[in-house]
Amino acid sequence: MKINYTKSGIPLSAFGLGAMNLPTYQEQANEILKAAIDNQITYIDTADLYQKGKNEAIIGKFLKENKLRQDVIIGSKVGNAFNMNNDEVTWDPSAKHIKEGIINSLKRLNTDYIDLYMLHGGTIEDNKEEVIHTFESLKKEGLIRAYGISSIRPNVIDYYLKHSNIDTIMMQFNLIDNRPERLIDSIESKDVKILARGPLMKGLLTDKYESILDRKFQEGTLDLSYESIKHALETANKSGNLSELSYGYLMQFPVASIVNGASSKAQLLSNIRHFENVMKSETNNRTINDIRKLFSNLEYKDHLV
Ligand SMILES: NC(=O)c1ccc[n+]([C@@H]2O[C@H](COP(=O)([O-])OP(=O)(O)OC[C@H]3O[C@@H](n4cnc5c(N)ncnc54)[C@H](OP(=O)(O)O)[C@@H]3O)[C@@H](O)[C@H]2O)c1
């Protein structure tokens, strides 16, 4: 497995496991986690919010029982205050919440440090200096090794690029949602790396695209109609496997880890196989550029200033 380093030296497997959709039963989740480890995936992406802490706890139990903490890189996220008794979630990027949040995440994850701690969203109205100061203090205390943000808001991304020492930005990025392209130069100029989430667009960029389009994208997505997505996918599918094309596309950018979600071991293994095919074949950039032209150029429309 290829390892990419962030500017603080955090080693991220080029293919990461997005844990958000892991089953909530330990045994079923263990199967997927074990398959990831067996295939040299060392980056595991979670958040305190996922299943209200259960996701971190499942990962923590698996790592402890298998004595794997030293072998993996954990990314987790903070900023959403959730209520255990109802579905209420409120945004709270205060120092108090982040400091309480990390203590709880560390307990659940059975560890005394998190490799990469991310702000789980964020708005331009937040007290961003307080957020940065808090992340910097956690780093000094040794509770985290590096920090980043997960955001698709250009104004928020721009602020953190200019005023903080973030290592990474997590954003949805794939052939269909190509909005991050416009931000690449500014991200690269700060030596920040991208964690590309949703690389297969909820399964749309796989050979099951027809059924997934019907099941999940009847109304289209991101200003794109059902028909236009279908047409682009049908045409692209004639040139190669859609997952491989999307992975190859992402490899052209400063993406440190392609963070793939999977709800079953079979999905994960199939995605790994396609990722490995791309790594082996050194996919031709010209093919990728031609494929990219089949998909509309999208851009972020909100939160620009
Ligand atoms: N704001 C944030 O910070 C944020 C937001 C979202 C995600 N994330 C992180 O990013 C990770 C990845 O995001 P994501 O889960 O949206 O990514 P994704 O990989 O695009 O979607 C995962 C889903 O796609 C489907 N899928 C994956 N592989 C497939 C295959 N081979 N064939 C058919 N369907 C397949 C599955 O859906 P089914 O379960 O329906 O089969 C799976 O649950 C998450 O796990 C999480 O760690 C972060």
Coordinates of C-alpha atoms and ligand atoms in Angstrom, one line a residue:
M1 CA 0.0 0.0 0.0
K2 CA 1.3 3.4 -0.9
I3 CA 1.8 5.8 2.0
N4 CA 1.4 9.5 1.7
Y5 CA 2.8 11.9 4.3
T6 CA 1.2 15.1 5.5
K7 CA 3.3 18.1 6.3
S8 CA 3.5 17.0 10.0
G9 CA 4.6 13.6 8.9
I10 CA 1.4 11.7 9.5
P11 CA 1.6 8.6 7.2
L12 CA -1.8 8.0 5.5
S13 CA -2.5 4.9 3.5
A14 CA -3.4 6.1 0.0
F15 CA -6.6 4.1 0.3
G16 CA -8.4 4.7 3.7
L17 CA -11.4 3.2 5.4
G18 CA -14.3 5.6 5.9
A19 CA -15.9 4.0 9.0
M20 CA -19.2 6.1 9.0
N21 CA -21.2 3.3 7.4
L22 CA -19.7 0.4 9.4
P23 CA -22.3 -2.0 10.8
T24 CA -23.2 -1.2 14.4
Y25 CA -22.7 -4.8 15.5
Q26 CA -19.2 -5.4 16.7
E27 CA -18.7 -8.8 15.0
Q28 CA -19.9 -7.5 11.6
A29 CA -17.8 -4.3 11.9
N30 CA -14.8 -6.4 12.9
E31 CA -15.0 -8.3 9.6
I32 CA -14.7 -5.1 7.6
L33 CA -12.0 -3.6 9.9
K34 CA -10.0 -6.9 9.7
A35 CA -10.3 -7.0 5.9
A36 CA -9.0 -3.4 5.8
I37 CA -6.0 -4.2 8.0
D38 CA -5.3 -7.4 6.0
N39 CA -5.1 -5.3 2.9
Q40 CA -2.7 -2.8 4.4
I41 CA -5.2 0.0 4.9
T42 CA -3.9 1.9 7.9
Y43 CA -6.0 5.1 7.8
I44 CA -9.3 4.7 9.6
D45 CA -11.7 7.7 9.4
T46 CA -14.3 8.2 12.1
A47 CA -16.1 10.9 14.1
D48 CA -17.6 11.3 17.5
L49 CA -20.9 11.9 15.9
Y50 CA -21.1 8.6 14.0
Q51 CA -23.7 6.5 15.7
K52 CA -23.3 8.9 18.7
G53 CA -19.9 7.5 19.7
K54 CA -20.6 3.9 18.9
N55 CA -18.5 4.0 15.8
E56 CA -15.4 5.1 17.7
A57 CA -16.2 2.6 20.4
I58 CA -16.4 -0.3 17.9
I59 CA -13.1 0.8 16.3
G60 CA -11.5 1.2 19.8
K61 CA -12.6 -2.3 20.9
F62 CA -11.3 -3.9 17.6
L63 CA -7.9 -2.1 17.9
K64 CA -7.5 -3.1 21.6
E65 CA -8.4 -6.7 21.2
N66 CA -6.1 -7.1 18.2
K67 CA -3.3 -4.9 19.7
L68 CA -3.3 -2.8 16.6
R69 CA -3.2 0.8 17.9
Q70 CA 0.4 1.4 16.9
D71 CA -0.3 0.0 13.4
V72 CA -3.1 2.4 12.4
I73 CA -3.7 6.1 11.9
I74 CA -6.9 7.3 13.4
G75 CA -8.7 10.3 12.1
S76 CA -11.7 11.6 14.2
K77 CA -13.8 14.7 14.2
V78 CA -15.4 17.1 16.7
G79 CA -17.7 20.0 16.7
N80 CA -21.2 18.5 16.8
A81 CA -22.8 18.3 20.2
F82 CA -25.2 15.4 20.1
N83 CA -27.9 14.4 22.6
M84 CA -28.0 10.7 23.7
N85 CA -31.8 10.9 24.3
N86 CA -32.9 12.4 21.0
D87 CA -31.7 13.2 17.5
E88 CA -30.8 16.8 18.3
V89 CA -27.4 17.9 17.0
T90 CA -26.0 21.4 17.6
W91 CA -22.9 22.9 16.2
D92 CA -20.4 23.8 19.0
P93 CA -16.8 24.6 18.0
S94 CA -16.0 26.1 21.4
A95 CA -12.8 25.3 23.2
K96 CA -14.9 23.8 26.1
H97 CA -16.7 21.4 23.7
I98 CA -13.6 20.4 21.8
K99 CA -11.6 19.7 25.0
E100 CA -14.5 17.6 26.4
G101 CA -15.0 16.0 23.0
I102 CA -11.4 14.7 22.8
I103 CA -11.5 13.2 26.3
N104 CA -14.6 11.3 25.3
S105 CA -13.2 10.2 21.9
L106 CA -10.0 9.0 23.5
K107 CA -11.9 6.9 26.0
R108 CA -14.1 5.3 23.3
L109 CA -11.1 4.7 21.0
N110 CA -9.1 3.1 23.8
T111 CA -6.1 5.3 23.2
D112 CA -4.3 8.3 24.6
Y113 CA -3.8 10.1 21.3
I114 CA -5.6 10.8 18.0
D115 CA -3.4 11.1 15.0
L116 CA -5.5 13.5 13.0
Y117 CA -8.3 15.5 14.7
M118 CA -10.7 17.4 12.5
L119 CA -13.2 20.1 12.8
H120 CA -16.4 18.4 11.6
G121 CA -17.7 21.2 9.4
G122 CA -17.6 24.8 10.6
T123 CA -18.9 28.1 9.5
I124 CA -17.4 31.5 8.8
E125 CA -19.2 32.9 11.8
D126 CA -17.4 30.5 14.2
N127 CA -14.7 31.9 16.6
K128 CA -12.0 30.4 14.3
E129 CA -9.1 31.7 16.4
E130 CA -10.5 29.9 19.4
V131 CA -10.7 26.7 17.3
I132 CA -7.2 27.0 16.0
H133 CA -5.8 27.9 19.5
T134 CA -7.6 24.8 21.0
F135 CA -6.3 22.4 18.3
E136 CA -2.7 23.8 18.8
S137 CA -2.9 23.3 22.5
L138 CA -4.1 19.7 22.1
K139 CA -1.1 19.2 19.8
K140 CA 1.3 20.6 22.4
E141 CA -0.3 18.4 25.1
G142 CA 0.3 15.3 22.8
L143 CA -3.4 14.4 22.7
I144 CA -3.3 14.8 18.9
R145 CA -0.5 14.6 16.4
A146 CA -2.0 16.9 13.7
Y147 CA -5.3 18.6 12.9
G148 CA -7.4 19.4 9.9
I149 CA -10.9 20.4 8.8
S150 CA -13.7 18.7 7.0
S151 CA -15.4 21.3 4.9
I152 CA -16.9 22.1 1.6
R153 CA -17.2 25.8 2.3
P154 CA -14.7 27.9 0.3
N155 CA -14.7 30.8 2.8
V156 CA -14.0 28.4 5.7
I157 CA -11.3 26.5 3.8
D158 CA -9.6 29.8 2.8
Y159 CA -9.6 31.0 6.4
Y160 CA -8.0 27.9 7.8
L161 CA -5.5 27.7 4.9
K162 CA -4.3 31.3 5.7
H163 CA -4.5 31.3 9.4
S164 CA -3.9 27.8 10.8
N165 CA -1.5 25.0 10.5
I166 CA -3.9 22.4 9.2
D167 CA -2.5 19.2 7.7
T168 CA -5.6 18.1 5.8
I169 CA -8.9 19.1 4.4
M170 CA -11.6 16.4 4.0
M171 CA -14.0 17.0 1.2
Q172 CA -16.3 15.1 -1.1
F173 CA -14.3 14.7 -4.3
N174 CA -14.9 12.4 -7.3
L175 CA -15.5 12.6 -11.1
I176 CA -19.1 13.8 -10.6
D177 CA -18.5 16.1 -7.6
N178 CA -15.5 17.8 -9.1
R179 CA -16.1 21.1 -7.2
P180 CA -12.8 20.9 -5.2
E181 CA -10.8 21.3 -8.5
R182 CA -11.0 25.1 -8.2
L183 CA -9.4 25.0 -4.7
I184 CA -6.5 22.8 -5.6
D185 CA -3.9 25.6 -6.2
S186 CA -4.6 27.3 -2.9
I187 CA -4.6 24.0 -1.0
E188 CA -1.4 22.9 -2.7
S189 CA 0.3 26.3 -2.0
K190 CA 0.0 25.6 1.7
D191 CA 1.3 22.0 1.4
V192 CA -2.1 20.8 2.7
K193 CA -3.4 17.4 1.7
I194 CA -6.9 16.4 0.8
L195 CA -8.8 13.4 2.3
A196 CA -11.2 12.6 -0.6
R197 CA -14.5 11.3 0.9
G198 CA -17.2 9.8 -1.2
P199 CA -14.8 8.8 -4.0
L200 CA -17.5 6.5 -5.5
M201 CA -20.4 8.9 -4.9
K202 CA -22.4 6.5 -2.7
G203 CA -21.7 3.6 -5.1
L204 CA -22.7 5.6 -8.3
L205 CA -19.1 5.3 -9.6
T206 CA -19.2 1.5 -9.7
D207 CA -20.4 -1.1 -12.1
K208 CA -23.8 -1.1 -10.3
Y209 CA -24.4 2.5 -11.3
E210 CA -27.7 1.9 -13.1
S211 CA -29.4 0.4 -10.0
I212 CA -27.8 2.9 -7.6
L213 CA -28.9 5.8 -9.8
D214 CA -32.4 4.5 -9.7
R215 CA -32.3 3.8 -5.9
K216 CA -30.4 6.9 -4.7
F217 CA -30.4 9.6 -7.3
Q218 CA -33.9 9.7 -8.8
E219 CA -33.9 13.5 -8.3
G220 CA -30.4 14.0 -9.6
T221 CA -27.8 15.7 -7.4
L222 CA -25.7 18.9 -7.2
D223 CA -27.8 20.6 -9.9
L224 CA -27.3 17.7 -12.2
S225 CA -30.3 15.9 -13.6
Y226 CA -30.8 12.1 -13.4
E227 CA -30.6 12.0 -17.2
S228 CA -27.3 14.0 -17.5
I229 CA -25.6 11.8 -14.8
K230 CA -26.9 8.7 -16.5
H231 CA -25.6 9.8 -19.9
A232 CA -22.1 10.6 -18.5
L233 CA -21.9 7.4 -16.6
E234 CA -23.0 5.2 -19.6
T235 CA -20.4 6.9 -21.8
A236 CA -17.6 6.7 -19.2
N237 CA -18.4 3.1 -18.5
K238 CA -17.6 2.1 -22.1
S239 CA -13.9 3.3 -21.5
G240 CA -13.2 1.4 -18.3
N241 CA -14.4 0.5 -14.8
L242 CA -16.0 3.6 -13.2
S243 CA -14.4 3.1 -9.8
E244 CA -10.9 2.8 -11.4
L245 CA -11.6 6.0 -13.4
S246 CA -12.6 7.9 -10.3
Y247 CA -9.6 6.7 -8.3
G248 CA -7.3 7.5 -11.2
Y249 CA -8.9 11.0 -11.4
L250 CA -8.3 11.6 -7.7
M251 CA -4.7 10.5 -8.0
Q252 CA -3.9 13.6 -10.1
F253 CA -4.5 15.8 -7.1
P254 CA -2.8 16.3 -3.7
V255 CA -5.0 13.6 -2.2
A256 CA -3.3 11.9 0.7
S257 CA -6.0 9.3 1.2
I258 CA -9.0 8.2 -0.9
V259 CA -11.4 7.6 2.0
N260 CA -13.9 5.0 0.9
G261 CA -16.9 4.0 2.8
A262 CA -18.2 0.4 2.6
S263 CA -21.1 -1.2 4.3
S264 CA -19.9 -4.8 3.7
K265 CA -16.7 -6.7 3.4
A266 CA -17.5 -7.6 -0.2
Q267 CA -17.8 -3.9 -1.1
L268 CA -14.5 -3.1 0.6
L269 CA -12.7 -5.9 -1.1
S270 CA -14.1 -5.0 -4.5
N271 CA -13.1 -1.3 -4.0
I272 CA -9.5 -2.3 -2.9
R273 CA -9.2 -4.5 -6.0
H274 CA -10.1 -1.6 -8.3
F275 CA -7.7 0.7 -6.4
E276 CA -4.9 -1.8 -6.7
N277 CA -5.6 -2.1 -10.5
V278 CA -5.1 1.6 -10.9
M279 CA -1.9 1.5 -8.8
K280 CA -0.6 -1.3 -11.0
S281 CA -1.7 0.1 -14.4
E282 CA -0.5 3.7 -14.0
T283 CA -3.7 4.8 -15.6
N284 CA -3.1 7.0 -18.6
N285 CA -3.6 10.7 -17.7
R286 CA -5.0 11.3 -21.2
T287 CA -7.7 8.8 -20.7
I288 CA -8.6 10.3 -17.4
N289 CA -8.7 13.8 -18.9
D290 CA -11.0 12.6 -21.7
I291 CA -13.3 10.9 -19.1
R292 CA -13.3 14.0 -16.9
K293 CA -14.7 16.0 -19.9
L294 CA -17.8 13.8 -19.9
F295 CA -18.8 15.2 -16.5
S296 CA -20.0 18.8 -16.0
N297 CA -17.7 21.3 -14.4
L298 CA -19.2 22.0 -11.0
E299 CA -18.3 24.8 -8.6
Y300 CA -19.3 25.7 -5.1
K301 CA -22.1 28.3 -5.1
D302 CA -22.5 29.1 -1.4
H303 CA -20.2 30.3 1.4
L304 CA -17.9 32.0 -1.0
V305 CA -17.1 35.0 1.1
Ligands
LIG1 N1 -18.6 15.8 6.7 C1 -17.8 14.8 6.8 O1 -16.7 15.0 7.5 C2 -18.0 13.5 6.2 C3 -19.2 13.3 5.5 C4 -19.4 12.1 4.9 C5 -18.4 11.1 5.0 N2 -17.3 11.3 5.7 C6 -16.3 10.3 5.8 O2 -15.9 9.8 4.5 C7 -16.1 8.4 4.4 C8 -16.5 8.0 3.1 O3 -17.7 8.7 2.7 P1 -18.9 8.0 2.0 O4 -19.3 6.9 3.0 O5 -19.9 9.0 1.6 O6 -18.3 7.4 0.8 P2 -18.7 6.5 -0.4 O7 -17.5 5.6 -0.5 O8 -19.0 7.3 -1.6 O9 -20.1 5.8 0.0 C9 -20.1 4.7 0.8 C10 -21.4 4.0 0.4 O10 -21.3 3.8 -1.0 C11 -21.8 2.5 -1.3 N3 -20.7 1.7 -1.9 C12 -19.4 1.8 -1.6 N4 -18.7 0.9 -2.3 C13 -19.6 0.3 -3.1 C14 -19.5 -0.7 -4.1 N5 -18.4 -1.3 -4.4 N6 -20.7 -1.1 -4.7 C15 -21.8 -0.5 -4.4 N7 -22.0 0.4 -3.5 C16 -20.9 0.8 -2.8 C17 -22.3 1.9 0.0 O11 -23.7 2.2 0.1 P3 -24.7 1.2 0.6 O12 -24.5 1.1 2.1 O13 -26.1 1.8 0.3 O14 -24.5 -0.1 -0.1 C18 -21.5 2.6 1.0 O15 -22.1 2.7 2.3 C19 -17.2 8.1 5.5 O16 -17.2 6.8 5.9 C20 -16.7 9.0 6.6 O17 -15.7 8.5 7.3 C21 -17.1 12.5 6.3

